[in-house]
Amino acid sequence: MKSTIVTFPDGRISGRSEIVGAVPAGVRHGLVVAETPFHPLDHTWPDQPADRGTIGGLPVVDCVTGAWSAGSLHLGEDIPARRGAEGWQWLVVHVTDTPLPVGATVELEVDAGHRAALSAGHTACHLAALALNHALAGRWRKEVALDGLGRPDFDQAAITSSRISPNGSVDVYRLGKSLRKKGFSAEGLDRALDEIAGEANDRLKAWVAADAPVRLDVPGPELTARRTWHCSLPEGAASIPCGGTHVTRTSELGAVTISLSLDDAALTMRTTATPAA
Ligand SMILES: [Zn+2]
């Protein structure tokens, strides 16, 4: 099997392709096609959940990443290599309760509403990260890598997990010793959370109002191509490496707001978008 060609980076939600592989997926069936619009959960950085929909009329109950090498296949968490590693074919595996034959040509249909909500959640997540970087910029005491807007990149320096949901996300940042060594001061952060969130929310409001265009740079058609998210904001052009799906303009998000909470050495940011139905 060859690496799956994916069309979701272009915003596609339907397609037709040949089944090129049928593999066991636990007690279920894993179907691989040559080209798919389905976004699978990534095993290395599982931020955006799998698409829902149908393949050949059958419900896709899950959609996971597969890695194929030397005649053996690994799925999801069992993949022993990092996303896109050499020597592997990277597959989108559509999980169904009923098998379909290899060689059959099938229609693939992604649940449009679920996809749109995940795209809104993902774009909002990236904008929120940039707004948070901005609001925390004054807390850095040393030089540190900058984000696309020229602010210290707190998001990249501290993030431990990012989980996207329909119209939202939850990002967790670690405020431990290593971040302090990099020059970040968390002193008095607990008392400043409302002010920081307020500043970020003002900026997010302006970015949504700016109706800024969002696009993905897609260097190749395969699942693990190193795609990049771009957004032309009033402050400048921001970019973030990203394997997911997005809206095409910030105005589609309706409103984006964050809230912050601090728990031991973790800062949690909850982001909500409210796109028009
Ligand atoms: Zn992303």
Coordinates of N, CA, C and O and ligand atoms in Angstrom, one line a residue, residues 47 122 126 164 229 240-244 246, ligand 1:
D47 N -4.5 16.3 17.9 CA -5.3 17.5 18.3 C -6.7 17.4 17.7 O -7.7 17.6 18.4
H122 N -10.5 24.4 15.2 CA -9.1 24.4 14.9 C -8.5 25.8 14.6 O -7.5 26.2 15.1
H126 N -5.7 28.1 16.9 CA -4.5 28.8 16.5 C -4.5 30.3 16.8 O -3.5 30.8 17.2
I164 N -8.9 19.6 20.1 CA -9.9 20.3 19.4 C -11.2 19.6 19.4 O -11.3 18.4 19.4
W229 N -0.4 26.3 8.3 CA -1.5 27.2 8.4 C -1.0 28.6 8.3 O 0.0 29.0 8.9
I240 N 1.7 28.6 11.2 CA 1.9 27.6 12.2 C 1.9 26.2 11.5 O 1.0 26.0 10.7
P241 N 2.8 25.3 11.7 CA 2.7 24.0 11.1 C 1.4 23.3 11.6 O 1.1 23.4 12.8
C242 N 0.7 22.7 10.7 CA -0.6 22.2 11.0 C -1.1 21.1 10.1 O -1.0 21.2 8.8
G243 N -1.6 20.0 10.6 CA -2.1 18.9 9.8 C -3.6 18.8 9.7 O -4.1 17.9 9.1
G244 N -4.3 19.8 10.2 CA -5.7 19.7 10.3 C -6.5 20.5 9.2 O -6.0 20.8 8.1
H246 N -9.5 23.8 8.4 CA -9.7 25.2 8.9 C -10.8 25.9 8.1 O -11.2 25.5 7.0
Ligands
ZN1 ZN -3.2 23.1 13.7

